Amino acid sequence: MPAPPWRINEVLERAETGPICTEKDFDTKILFPNLKRVIKEYDIRFDPDQIVFSDDSLADDLWKAAWDFYLSVGSYCTSTYRRILFTEEEIKEAMFSMRNEITVGEGQDARKWSPRKVEDSKPPGCLFTPVGLRCSEDLFIPIEMSYIKEPLADAVSTPILEEVEGMPLKTGAPSETQGGMVHAMLAREAAKRAGRPGIAIVLTGTALQAAAQIATTAQDWGARKTDIRLVSIISELKIDNDLLTKMLHFHQNGHLCGTLTSPMLGAYAGAEGTAVIGVASHLQGLMVNQGYFTCYFPIDKIYFCNTMREMLWVVSGTYQAIARNSKFISGSNGFAVAGPCTDMVLYEAAAHGITSAVSGASILWEMATASNKHKERTTPVEARMACESGLAAVAAGMKRETANEIVKELLKKYEHRIKNAPLGKTFRECYDVERKKPTREYLDLYRKVKDELRDLGVEYRY
């Protein structure tokens, strides 16, 4: 049987019996010292002029460093204060057994995703997502339908509810379960109304804890087996009993279980360390989170984006390392600092999409905007720009050298604005809510930026 799941009972046992230590000791005496060690031993260096770098040996050294690092550190269960450790043989066994392809969605909306190589001519999949966008109940279906209607979307994520029928939702309370169930029902209704009843949906963001997630599992009205269910990694390289419970439920009920991971630049690491942790997180995702695929979004701790120069290097480095040395299926999740209906957010989206696609990401998982902090400030247009740009680069056979020069030109247009990025407009302000399509103003801006990208060498098909 292909992995995951890889020997679930052994993972659960190690979460209860592994070496004991405090979380502080794990961070300061185990994780951080080993991270410093492998960066030095494998000579991992960030070059600000080589964002989408072409040095295969650097990508391979990143993989070796992450492999060494994860074998030395393992994962940490915050509920039991135990380290979960694996041998090299065990990880190789799980990797050997990994699937080469997964199917998301059902019927005519089913799509297949598979690993990609660096500069691969095979196009990545596309998942259109408002990520964790907070929205009011009355806007949930219009926002969700606008994402599902995008022709490039193989699958979609959803916004998150803060209240249902005037009742604020509280984590751990019955209201969270109620909110999660309403969330799943509304997402299903949006898919049917948009004419794509079988599309895979990432469920269920409103339900944070395991009990609420389990309550949303329902083939007829809620999360189906062909939808996407995620088990998060707690930064860095951590898990807890609630997350392990989700993992067990997803696997025992035959769901498509994935890993959600977000290494943070500025916490324990610079760009080099963040990339090492990013690759290592894919190993935890396979061994502990038991994911068939990974949603990966390294994040700058201050600006909460991954479109800065250092972060794009991290994205490229991580994907080149795993694309050259594994068959991980991984989605590159973009986070922009600017808000909708601004030229800056479109530049950021294009830079992230091109970097991810050329570097070997399996899926373009696009895109959070306005640092993912502001209510109702994300639209499908940003995801459209990221995916169209990434797919155009792949279709044209773009090499890393060319991608690097284009991304540097894009950075010139927005890098100096990151500290004071424009907040842009809300969904209501730049979308026709009734017709679920962008305003003329936003479409004109989109076409203008797309023409600028054509001038830089991006060969769009339309």
Coordinates of C-alpha atoms in Angstrom, one line a residue:
M1 CA 0.0 0.0 0.0
P2 CA 1.4 3.4 -0.9
A3 CA 2.4 5.8 1.8
P4 CA 1.0 7.8 3.5
P5 CA -0.2 6.5 5.8
W6 CA 3.2 5.3 7.0
R7 CA 2.8 3.0 10.1
I8 CA 0.4 5.3 11.9
N9 CA 0.5 3.4 15.2
E10 CA 4.2 3.8 15.4
V11 CA 4.0 7.5 14.9
L12 CA 1.3 7.8 17.7
E13 CA 3.4 5.6 20.0
R14 CA 6.5 7.8 19.5
A15 CA 4.5 10.9 20.3
E16 CA 3.9 9.3 23.7
T17 CA 7.3 7.6 24.3
G18 CA 9.9 9.6 22.4
P19 CA 12.7 11.5 24.2
I20 CA 11.2 14.1 26.6
C21 CA 12.2 17.8 26.7
T22 CA 10.6 21.1 27.1
E23 CA 9.5 23.1 24.1
K24 CA 12.0 25.8 24.9
D25 CA 14.8 23.2 25.0
F26 CA 13.7 21.8 21.7
D27 CA 13.8 25.2 20.1
T28 CA 17.0 26.5 21.7
K29 CA 19.1 23.4 22.4
I30 CA 18.1 21.1 19.5
L31 CA 16.5 22.9 16.6
F32 CA 18.4 26.1 16.4
P33 CA 22.0 24.7 17.0
N34 CA 21.4 21.9 14.4
L35 CA 20.1 24.5 12.0
K36 CA 23.2 26.6 12.3
R37 CA 25.3 23.5 12.0
V38 CA 23.9 22.3 8.7
I39 CA 23.9 25.8 7.1
K40 CA 27.6 26.0 7.8
E41 CA 28.5 22.4 7.0
Y42 CA 26.6 22.4 3.6
D43 CA 27.6 26.0 2.8
I44 CA 24.1 27.3 2.2
R45 CA 24.2 30.9 1.1
F46 CA 21.6 33.4 0.0
D47 CA 22.6 35.4 -3.0
P48 CA 20.2 38.4 -3.5
D49 CA 21.1 38.6 -7.2
Q50 CA 20.2 35.0 -7.8
I51 CA 16.6 34.6 -6.6
V52 CA 15.6 31.9 -9.0
F53 CA 19.1 30.4 -9.0
S54 CA 20.5 28.0 -11.6
D55 CA 23.0 26.2 -9.3
D56 CA 21.9 22.6 -9.2
S57 CA 24.5 21.9 -6.5
L58 CA 23.0 24.5 -4.2
A59 CA 19.6 22.8 -4.6
D60 CA 21.1 19.4 -3.8
D61 CA 23.0 20.8 -0.8
L62 CA 19.8 22.3 0.5
W63 CA 18.2 18.8 0.3
K64 CA 21.2 17.2 2.0
A65 CA 21.2 19.8 4.8
A66 CA 17.5 19.4 5.4
W67 CA 17.8 15.6 5.5
D68 CA 20.6 15.8 8.0
F69 CA 18.7 18.4 10.0
Y70 CA 15.5 16.4 10.2
L71 CA 17.2 13.2 11.1
S72 CA 19.0 15.1 14.0
V73 CA 16.0 17.1 15.2
G74 CA 12.8 15.2 14.4
S75 CA 9.4 16.6 15.2
Y76 CA 8.1 17.8 18.6
C77 CA 4.7 17.0 20.1
T78 CA 3.7 20.0 22.2
S79 CA 1.0 18.0 24.0
T80 CA 3.3 15.3 25.4
Y81 CA 6.6 17.1 25.4
R82 CA 8.1 14.3 23.3
R83 CA 10.3 14.3 20.3
I84 CA 9.2 12.1 17.4
L85 CA 12.3 10.6 15.7
F86 CA 12.9 8.5 12.6
T87 CA 15.8 6.6 11.2
E88 CA 17.1 7.2 7.7
E89 CA 15.8 3.8 6.6
E90 CA 12.3 4.6 7.8
I91 CA 12.1 7.9 5.9
K92 CA 13.5 6.3 2.8
E93 CA 10.9 3.5 3.1
A94 CA 8.1 6.0 3.3
M95 CA 9.5 8.1 0.4
F96 CA 9.9 4.9 -1.8
S97 CA 6.2 4.1 -1.2
M98 CA 4.9 7.6 -2.0
R99 CA 2.3 8.1 -4.6
N100 CA 3.2 9.5 -8.0
E101 CA -0.2 11.1 -8.5
I102 CA -3.3 12.2 -6.6
T103 CA -6.8 12.9 -7.8
V104 CA -8.8 15.8 -6.3
G105 CA -12.5 16.4 -7.0
E106 CA -14.9 14.0 -8.6
G107 CA -16.8 13.5 -11.9
Q108 CA -16.1 16.0 -14.6
D109 CA -14.4 18.2 -12.0
A110 CA -11.8 15.6 -11.1
R111 CA -8.2 16.8 -11.6
K112 CA -4.9 14.9 -11.3
W113 CA -1.8 16.4 -9.6
S114 CA 1.7 14.9 -9.7
P115 CA 5.3 15.8 -8.9
R116 CA 7.2 18.2 -11.2
K117 CA 10.9 18.7 -12.0
V118 CA 12.8 22.0 -12.2
E119 CA 12.0 23.8 -15.5
D120 CA 9.4 21.0 -16.2
S121 CA 7.4 21.3 -19.4
K122 CA 4.4 19.7 -17.6
P123 CA 2.2 22.5 -16.2
P124 CA 1.5 22.7 -12.5
G125 CA -2.0 22.4 -11.1
C126 CA -3.8 25.5 -10.0
L127 CA -5.7 25.9 -6.7
F128 CA -7.4 29.3 -6.4
T129 CA -7.7 30.4 -2.8
P130 CA -8.7 33.3 -0.6
V131 CA -6.7 31.5 2.1
G132 CA -7.9 32.6 5.5
L133 CA -9.9 35.6 4.3
R134 CA -12.4 36.6 7.0
C135 CA -15.8 37.5 5.5
S136 CA -19.4 38.1 6.6
E137 CA -21.9 35.3 6.1
D138 CA -23.8 37.1 3.3
L139 CA -20.6 37.4 1.2
F140 CA -19.4 33.8 1.6
I141 CA -21.2 32.4 -1.4
P142 CA -20.5 35.3 -3.8
I143 CA -16.8 35.2 -2.9
E144 CA -16.6 31.4 -3.2
M145 CA -18.5 31.3 -6.5
S146 CA -16.2 33.9 -7.9
Y147 CA -13.2 31.6 -7.2
I148 CA -15.0 28.5 -8.5
K149 CA -15.9 30.2 -11.7
E150 CA -12.2 30.8 -12.6
P151 CA -11.5 28.5 -15.6
L152 CA -7.9 27.7 -14.4
A153 CA -9.0 26.5 -11.0
D154 CA -8.5 22.8 -10.5
A155 CA -9.6 23.2 -6.9
V156 CA -10.5 26.0 -4.5
S157 CA -10.2 27.1 -0.9
T158 CA -12.7 29.2 1.0
P159 CA -13.0 32.3 3.1
I160 CA -13.6 31.9 6.9
L161 CA -16.7 32.8 8.9
E162 CA -16.4 34.9 12.1
E163 CA -20.1 34.6 13.0
V164 CA -23.2 32.7 11.9
E165 CA -26.7 34.1 12.1
G166 CA -25.4 36.9 14.3
M167 CA -23.6 34.6 16.7
P168 CA -19.8 35.1 17.1
L169 CA -17.8 31.9 16.7
K170 CA -15.6 30.8 19.5
T171 CA -12.8 28.2 19.2
G172 CA -13.6 25.1 21.3
A173 CA -17.2 26.1 21.9
P174 CA -20.3 24.5 20.2
S175 CA -20.4 27.7 18.0
E176 CA -17.2 26.6 16.3
T177 CA -18.8 23.3 15.3
Q178 CA -21.9 25.1 14.1
G179 CA -19.8 27.6 12.2
G180 CA -17.8 24.8 10.6
M181 CA -20.9 23.0 9.4
V182 CA -22.5 26.1 8.0
H183 CA -19.1 26.8 6.3
A184 CA -19.1 23.4 4.6
M185 CA -22.8 23.7 3.5
L186 CA -22.2 27.1 2.0
A187 CA -19.1 25.9 0.1
R188 CA -21.0 23.0 -1.4
E189 CA -23.9 25.3 -2.4
A190 CA -21.5 27.7 -4.1
A191 CA -19.9 24.8 -6.1
K192 CA -23.4 23.7 -7.3
R193 CA -24.5 27.2 -8.2
A194 CA -21.3 27.8 -10.1
G195 CA -21.9 24.7 -12.2
R196 CA -18.9 22.7 -10.8
P197 CA -20.5 20.4 -8.2
G198 CA -17.6 18.0 -8.1
I199 CA -14.7 20.5 -7.7
A200 CA -12.4 19.8 -4.8
I201 CA -12.7 22.3 -1.9
V202 CA -10.2 22.8 0.9
L203 CA -12.4 22.2 4.0
T204 CA -13.0 23.4 6.7
G205 CA -11.2 26.6 7.6
T206 CA -13.7 27.9 10.1
A207 CA -13.4 24.7 12.1
L208 CA -10.0 25.0 13.8
Q209 CA -10.2 22.1 16.3
A210 CA -10.5 18.4 15.5
A211 CA -14.0 18.0 16.9
A212 CA -15.4 20.7 14.7
Q213 CA -13.5 19.4 11.7
I214 CA -14.9 15.9 12.2
A215 CA -18.4 17.4 12.4
T216 CA -18.1 18.8 8.9
T217 CA -17.3 15.4 7.3
A218 CA -20.4 14.6 5.3
Q219 CA -20.5 13.2 1.8
D220 CA -23.9 14.8 0.9
W221 CA -23.6 18.3 2.4
G222 CA -20.1 18.8 3.7
A223 CA -16.5 17.6 3.3
R224 CA -16.3 14.7 0.8
K225 CA -13.6 12.1 0.4
T226 CA -12.5 13.9 -2.8
D227 CA -12.1 17.3 -1.0
I228 CA -8.9 18.5 0.5
R229 CA -8.3 18.2 4.3
L230 CA -5.2 19.7 5.9
V231 CA -3.2 18.9 9.0
S232 CA -0.9 21.8 10.0
I233 CA 2.7 21.8 11.2
I234 CA 3.1 24.1 14.1
S235 CA 6.2 26.3 13.4
E236 CA 8.8 25.0 13.6
L237 CA 8.5 21.2 13.1
K238 CA 5.8 20.7 15.8
I239 CA 2.5 18.9 16.1
D240 CA 0.0 18.4 18.9
N241 CA -2.6 15.8 19.9
D242 CA -5.5 17.7 18.3
L243 CA -3.7 17.8 14.9
L244 CA -2.9 14.1 15.2
T245 CA -6.6 13.4 15.9
K246 CA -7.5 15.2 12.7
M247 CA -4.9 13.1 10.8
L248 CA -6.4 9.9 12.2
H249 CA -9.9 10.9 11.2
F250 CA -9.0 11.9 7.7
H251 CA -7.1 8.6 7.0
Q252 CA -9.6 6.3 8.7
N253 CA -12.4 7.9 6.7
G254 CA -10.6 7.8 3.4
H255 CA -10.1 11.5 2.9
L256 CA -7.4 13.2 0.9
C257 CA -5.1 14.4 3.7
G258 CA -2.5 17.1 3.1
T259 CA 0.1 19.0 5.2
L260 CA 0.0 22.7 5.8
T261 CA 3.3 24.3 6.7
S262 CA 4.6 27.8 7.1
P263 CA 8.3 28.2 8.2
M264 CA 8.9 31.8 9.4
L265 CA 11.8 34.0 8.3
G266 CA 12.9 36.1 11.2
A267 CA 12.0 33.6 13.9
Y268 CA 14.9 31.2 14.2
A269 CA 16.4 31.6 10.7
G270 CA 17.4 33.9 7.9
A271 CA 16.7 32.9 4.3
E272 CA 19.1 30.0 4.4
G273 CA 17.6 28.5 7.5
T274 CA 14.0 29.1 6.4
A275 CA 14.7 27.1 3.2
V276 CA 16.2 24.2 5.2
I277 CA 13.2 24.1 7.5
G278 CA 10.9 24.3 4.4
V279 CA 12.4 21.2 3.0
A280 CA 12.5 19.4 6.4
S281 CA 8.8 20.3 6.8
H282 CA 8.0 18.2 3.8
L283 CA 9.7 15.3 5.5
Q284 CA 7.6 15.9 8.6
G285 CA 4.5 16.2 6.4
L286 CA 5.1 12.7 5.1
M287 CA 6.2 11.0 8.3
V288 CA 4.1 12.7 11.1
N289 CA 1.2 14.6 9.4
Q290 CA 0.9 11.7 7.0
G291 CA 0.0 14.0 4.1
Y292 CA -0.3 12.9 0.4
F293 CA 0.8 16.4 -0.5
T294 CA 1.9 19.7 1.1
C295 CA 0.6 23.3 1.0
Y296 CA 3.8 25.3 1.6
F297 CA 3.9 29.0 2.4
P298 CA 7.1 30.3 4.0
I299 CA 6.4 33.7 5.6
D300 CA 8.3 36.8 6.6
K301 CA 7.5 37.3 10.3
I302 CA 7.3 41.1 10.0
Y303 CA 5.4 41.7 6.7
F304 CA 3.6 38.4 6.6
C305 CA 4.3 37.8 2.9
N306 CA 6.5 35.6 0.7
T307 CA 7.0 37.9 -2.2
M308 CA 10.1 39.7 -0.9
R309 CA 13.5 39.0 -2.4
E310 CA 14.6 36.7 0.4
M311 CA 11.3 34.9 0.5
L312 CA 11.2 34.3 -3.3
W313 CA 14.7 32.8 -2.9
V314 CA 13.4 30.5 -0.2
V315 CA 10.4 29.4 -2.4
S316 CA 12.7 28.7 -5.4
G317 CA 15.3 26.9 -3.2
T318 CA 12.8 24.7 -1.5
Y319 CA 11.1 23.7 -4.7
Q320 CA 14.3 23.1 -6.6
A321 CA 15.6 20.9 -3.7
I322 CA 12.5 18.7 -3.5
A323 CA 11.9 18.6 -7.2
R324 CA 15.5 17.3 -7.8
N325 CA 15.5 14.8 -5.0
S326 CA 12.0 13.5 -4.3
K327 CA 8.6 13.0 -5.7
F328 CA 6.8 15.2 -3.2
I329 CA 3.6 16.8 -4.5
S330 CA 3.7 20.3 -3.1
G331 CA 1.6 23.5 -3.6
S332 CA 3.3 26.9 -3.5
N333 CA 1.0 29.2 -1.6
G334 CA 1.5 32.9 -2.3
F335 CA 1.2 35.7 0.2
A336 CA 1.3 39.3 -1.0
V337 CA 1.7 42.4 1.2
A338 CA -0.4 44.7 -1.1
G339 CA -4.2 44.6 -1.4
P340 CA -6.6 44.0 -4.3
C341 CA -7.0 46.4 -7.2
T342 CA -3.4 47.7 -7.0
D343 CA -0.6 47.2 -9.5
M344 CA 1.7 46.1 -6.7
V345 CA -0.3 43.1 -5.8
L346 CA -0.3 42.0 -9.4
Y347 CA 3.4 42.3 -9.7
E348 CA 3.8 40.3 -6.5
A349 CA 1.4 37.6 -7.8
A350 CA 3.3 37.3 -11.1
A351 CA 6.7 37.1 -9.3
H352 CA 5.5 34.3 -7.0
G353 CA 3.8 32.4 -9.8
I354 CA 6.8 32.4 -12.1
T355 CA 9.3 31.6 -9.4
S356 CA 7.2 28.7 -8.2
A357 CA 6.4 27.2 -11.6
V358 CA 9.9 27.3 -13.0
S359 CA 11.4 26.0 -9.8
G360 CA 9.3 22.8 -9.9
A361 CA 6.2 23.4 -7.7
S362 CA 3.5 20.8 -8.4
I363 CA 0.6 23.2 -7.7
L364 CA 0.2 27.0 -7.8
W365 CA -1.8 27.6 -4.7
E366 CA -2.7 31.3 -5.1
M367 CA -3.2 33.8 -3.4
A368 CA -3.4 35.7 -0.1
T369 CA -3.3 39.5 -0.2
A370 CA -3.0 42.5 2.1
S371 CA -0.8 40.3 4.3
N372 CA -3.8 38.1 4.9
K373 CA -4.8 40.4 7.8
H374 CA -7.7 42.5 6.5
K375 CA -11.3 41.4 6.3
E376 CA -12.7 40.9 2.8
R377 CA -9.6 42.1 1.0
T378 CA -8.8 39.3 -1.5
T379 CA -10.2 38.5 -4.9
P380 CA -9.6 35.8 -7.6
V381 CA -7.9 38.3 -9.8
E382 CA -4.6 38.0 -7.9
A383 CA -4.7 34.2 -8.1
R384 CA -5.5 34.5 -11.9
M385 CA -2.4 36.7 -12.4
A386 CA -0.1 34.3 -10.5
C387 CA -1.4 31.2 -12.3
E388 CA -1.6 32.7 -15.8
S389 CA 2.0 34.0 -15.3
G390 CA 3.3 30.7 -14.0
L391 CA 1.6 28.6 -16.7
A392 CA 2.8 31.0 -19.4
A393 CA 6.4 30.6 -18.2
V394 CA 6.1 26.8 -18.3
A395 CA 4.4 26.8 -21.7
A396 CA 7.2 28.9 -23.1
G397 CA 9.9 26.6 -21.7
M398 CA 11.3 29.4 -19.5
K399 CA 14.7 28.7 -18.0
R400 CA 15.7 29.7 -14.5
E401 CA 18.1 32.4 -15.8
T402 CA 15.3 34.1 -17.7
A403 CA 12.9 33.7 -14.8
N404 CA 15.5 35.2 -12.4
E405 CA 15.8 38.3 -14.6
I406 CA 12.1 38.8 -15.0
V407 CA 11.5 38.4 -11.2
K408 CA 14.3 41.0 -10.5
E409 CA 12.6 43.4 -12.9
L410 CA 9.3 42.9 -11.1
L411 CA 11.0 43.4 -7.7
K412 CA 12.1 46.9 -8.9
K413 CA 8.5 47.8 -9.4
Y414 CA 7.4 46.9 -5.8
E415 CA 10.3 46.0 -3.5
H416 CA 10.7 49.6 -2.3
R417 CA 7.0 49.8 -1.4
I418 CA 6.8 46.8 0.9
K419 CA 7.0 48.8 4.1
N420 CA 4.1 51.0 3.1
A421 CA 2.2 48.7 0.7
P422 CA -1.2 50.0 -0.5
L423 CA -4.1 48.3 1.2
G424 CA -6.2 48.4 -2.0
K425 CA -9.9 47.7 -2.1
T426 CA -12.3 45.3 -0.5
F427 CA -14.1 42.6 -2.5
R428 CA -17.3 44.6 -2.6
E429 CA -15.3 47.6 -4.0
C430 CA -13.6 45.9 -6.8
Y431 CA -16.1 43.1 -7.7
D432 CA -19.6 43.0 -9.0
V433 CA -21.1 41.0 -6.1
E434 CA -24.3 40.0 -8.0
R435 CA -22.5 38.9 -11.2
K436 CA -19.4 37.6 -9.4
K437 CA -16.9 39.3 -11.7
P438 CA -14.3 42.1 -11.3
T439 CA -15.1 45.7 -12.0
R440 CA -14.0 47.4 -15.2
E441 CA -11.4 49.4 -13.2
Y442 CA -9.7 46.2 -11.9
L443 CA -9.9 44.5 -15.3
D444 CA -8.3 47.5 -17.0
L445 CA -5.5 47.5 -14.4
Y446 CA -5.0 43.7 -14.9
R447 CA -4.6 44.1 -18.6
K448 CA -2.2 47.0 -18.2
V449 CA 0.1 45.0 -15.8
K450 CA -0.2 42.0 -18.1
D451 CA 1.1 44.1 -21.0
E452 CA 4.0 45.2 -18.8
L453 CA 4.8 41.5 -18.2
R454 CA 4.7 40.8 -21.9
D455 CA 7.3 43.5 -22.4
L456 CA 9.5 41.8 -19.8
G457 CA 9.3 38.5 -21.8
V458 CA 6.3 36.6 -20.4
E459 CA 4.6 35.0 -23.3
Y460 CA 0.9 34.7 -22.4
R461 CA -1.3 32.7 -24.7
Y462 CA -4.2 35.1 -24.3

